[in-house]
C-alpha positions as a printed NumPy array, in Angstrom:
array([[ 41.839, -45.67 ,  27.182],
       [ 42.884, -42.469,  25.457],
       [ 40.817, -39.587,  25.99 ],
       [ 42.123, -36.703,  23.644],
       [ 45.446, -35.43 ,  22.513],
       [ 45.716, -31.821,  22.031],
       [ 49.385, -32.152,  20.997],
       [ 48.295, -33.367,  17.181],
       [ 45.023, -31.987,  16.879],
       [ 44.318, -28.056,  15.494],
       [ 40.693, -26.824,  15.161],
       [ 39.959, -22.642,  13.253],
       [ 41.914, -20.349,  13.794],
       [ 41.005, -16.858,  14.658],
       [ 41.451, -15.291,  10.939],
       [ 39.62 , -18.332,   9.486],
       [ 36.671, -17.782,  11.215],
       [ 36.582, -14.392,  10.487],
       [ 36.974, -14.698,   6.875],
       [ 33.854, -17.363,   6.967],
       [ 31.863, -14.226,   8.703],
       [ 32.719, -12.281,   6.429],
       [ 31.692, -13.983,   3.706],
       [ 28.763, -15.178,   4.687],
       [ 27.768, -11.045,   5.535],
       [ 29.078, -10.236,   2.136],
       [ 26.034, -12.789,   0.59 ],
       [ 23.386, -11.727,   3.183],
       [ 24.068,  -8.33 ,   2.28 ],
       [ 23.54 ,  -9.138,  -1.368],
       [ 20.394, -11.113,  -1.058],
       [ 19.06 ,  -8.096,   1.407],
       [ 19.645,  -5.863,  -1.508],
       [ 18.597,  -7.967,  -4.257],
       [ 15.012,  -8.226,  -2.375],
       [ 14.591,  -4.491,  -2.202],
       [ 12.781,  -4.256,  -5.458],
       [ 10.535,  -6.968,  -5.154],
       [  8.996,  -5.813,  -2.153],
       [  8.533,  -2.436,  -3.336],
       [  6.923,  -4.495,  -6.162],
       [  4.747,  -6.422,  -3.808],
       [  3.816,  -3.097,  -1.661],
       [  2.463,  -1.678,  -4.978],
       [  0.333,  -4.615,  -5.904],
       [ -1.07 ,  -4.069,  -2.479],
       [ -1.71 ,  -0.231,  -2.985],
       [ -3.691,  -1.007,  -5.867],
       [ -5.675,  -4.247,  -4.544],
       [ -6.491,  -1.657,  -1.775],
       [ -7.784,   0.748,  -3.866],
       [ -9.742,  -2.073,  -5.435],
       [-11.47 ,  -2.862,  -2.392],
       [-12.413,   0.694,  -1.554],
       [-13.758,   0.825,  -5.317],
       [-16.187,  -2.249,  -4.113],
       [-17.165,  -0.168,  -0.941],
       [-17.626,   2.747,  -2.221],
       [-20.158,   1.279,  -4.764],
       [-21.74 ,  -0.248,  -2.03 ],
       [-21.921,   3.232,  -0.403],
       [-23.443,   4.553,  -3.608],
       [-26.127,   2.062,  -3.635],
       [-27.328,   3.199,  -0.454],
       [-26.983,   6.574,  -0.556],
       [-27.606,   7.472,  -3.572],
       [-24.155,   9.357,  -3.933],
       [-20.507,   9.354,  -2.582],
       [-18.936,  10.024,   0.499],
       [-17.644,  13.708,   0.957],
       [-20.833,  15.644,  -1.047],
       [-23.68 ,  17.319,   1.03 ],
       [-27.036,  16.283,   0.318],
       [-29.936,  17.864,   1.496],
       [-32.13 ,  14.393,   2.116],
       [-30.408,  11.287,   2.065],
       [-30.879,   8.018,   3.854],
       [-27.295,   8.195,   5.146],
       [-27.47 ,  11.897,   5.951],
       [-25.756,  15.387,   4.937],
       [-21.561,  14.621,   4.663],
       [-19.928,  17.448,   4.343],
       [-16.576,  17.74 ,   2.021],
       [-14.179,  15.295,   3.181],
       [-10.384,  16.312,   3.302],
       [ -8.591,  13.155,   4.43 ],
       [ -8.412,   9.835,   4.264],
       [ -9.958,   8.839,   7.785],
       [-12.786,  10.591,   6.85 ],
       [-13.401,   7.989,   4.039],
       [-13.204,   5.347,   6.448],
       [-15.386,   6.897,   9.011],
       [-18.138,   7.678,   6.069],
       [-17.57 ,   3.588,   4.653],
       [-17.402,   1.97 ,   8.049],
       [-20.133,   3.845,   9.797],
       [-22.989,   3.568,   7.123],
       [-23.768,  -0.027,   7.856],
       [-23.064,  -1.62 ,   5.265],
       [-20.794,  -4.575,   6.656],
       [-17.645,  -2.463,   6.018],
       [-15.482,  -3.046,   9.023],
       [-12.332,  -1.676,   7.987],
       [-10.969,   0.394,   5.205],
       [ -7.508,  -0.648,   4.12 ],
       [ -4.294,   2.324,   4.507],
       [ -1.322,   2.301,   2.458],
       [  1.637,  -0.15 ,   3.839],
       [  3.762,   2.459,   4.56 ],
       [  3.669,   4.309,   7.398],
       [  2.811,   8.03 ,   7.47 ],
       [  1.405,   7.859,   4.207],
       [ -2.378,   7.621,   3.048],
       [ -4.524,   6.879,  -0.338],
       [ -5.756,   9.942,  -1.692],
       [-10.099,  10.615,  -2.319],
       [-12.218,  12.941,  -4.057],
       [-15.184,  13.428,  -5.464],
       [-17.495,  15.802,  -7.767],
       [-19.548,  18.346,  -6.107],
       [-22.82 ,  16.495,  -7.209],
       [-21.543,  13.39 ,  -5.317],
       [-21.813,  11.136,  -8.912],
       [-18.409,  10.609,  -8.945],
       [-14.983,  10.216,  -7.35 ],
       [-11.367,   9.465,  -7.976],
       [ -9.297,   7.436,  -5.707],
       [ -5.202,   7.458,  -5.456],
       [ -1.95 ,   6.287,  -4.347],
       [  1.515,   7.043,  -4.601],
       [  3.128,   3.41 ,  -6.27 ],
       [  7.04 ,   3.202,  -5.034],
       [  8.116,   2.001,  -8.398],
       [  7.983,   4.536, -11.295],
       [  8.11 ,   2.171, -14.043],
       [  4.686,   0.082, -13.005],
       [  2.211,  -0.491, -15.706],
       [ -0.123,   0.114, -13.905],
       [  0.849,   4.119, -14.433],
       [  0.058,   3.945, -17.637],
       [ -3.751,   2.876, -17.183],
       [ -4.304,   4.908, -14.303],
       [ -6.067,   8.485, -14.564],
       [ -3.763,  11.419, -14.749],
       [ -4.135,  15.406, -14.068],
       [ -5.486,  16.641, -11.206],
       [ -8.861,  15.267, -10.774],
       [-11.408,  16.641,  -8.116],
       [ -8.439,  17.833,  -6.054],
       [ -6.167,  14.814,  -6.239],
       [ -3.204,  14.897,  -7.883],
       [ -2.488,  11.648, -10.387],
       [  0.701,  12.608, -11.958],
       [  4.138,  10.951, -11.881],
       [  3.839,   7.978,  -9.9  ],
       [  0.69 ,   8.171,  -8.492],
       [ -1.875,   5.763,  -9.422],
       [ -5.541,   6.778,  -9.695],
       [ -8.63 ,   5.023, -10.541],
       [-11.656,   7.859, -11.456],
       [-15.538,   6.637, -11.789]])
């Protein structure tokens, strides 16, 4: 019984391998890259389904109150807010009023927020986010200027009530 002969036999070489890793680092690389705009794509679509949701809570808010977060009110059943300046102070006006808010959505990427403001009678607000791709439609239907402190020019998205 024969168990092997290595006299005969070759398997890779060195080089051959090597040329198979780098090809198959040359197509990763190229899939990687082709991928890049699609999930910007997919971040933006989230940005504005966020800003969606907040739109829903914020009318919920409204309903209760009887105005928006950030305006001061002399008798309200939610209480006096004072202006709000950043985006956690959204949340902690949505989430604490009770009204089955648990959690206010942030933008995917990290280090960067949504953008809120509202009119000084508390009737109205605009709400905004800075979209990654600069040829989205949604650009075109969003509101633009500056609008109750919040920029919504170039590429940031803005819906205004």
């Amino acid at each position: 019984m024969k168990i092997g002969n290595l006299n005969g036999e070759r398997g890779f070489t060195l080089i051959e391998i090597l040329i198979v890793v780098a090809i198959i680092a040359v197509l990763a690389s190229a899939v990687l890259i082709g991928l890049g705009p699609i999930q910007r794509q997919g971040r933006d679509a989230r940005r504005i389904s966020d800003l969606r949701q907040v739109q829903n809570a914020l009318e919920l808010y409204y309903g209760k109150c009887g105005y928006y977060p950030g305006t001061t009110q002399a008798t309200s059943p939610c209480g006096a807010f004072s202006a709000i300046s950043a985006w956690t102070d959204v949340t902690t006006a949505l989430v604490g009023s009770v009204l089955g808010v648990a959690q206010i959505p942030n933008d995917p990427t990290a280090g960067t927020n949504y953008f809120y403001g509202t009119s000084g009678t508390g009737n109205s607000y605009v709400l905004g986010a800075t979209l990654e791709d600069a040829n989205n439609p949604a650009l075109i239907q969003g509101a633009k200027g500056t609008i109750f402190g919040v920029d919504c020019s170039g590429t940031k998205y803005c819906l205004q009530l």
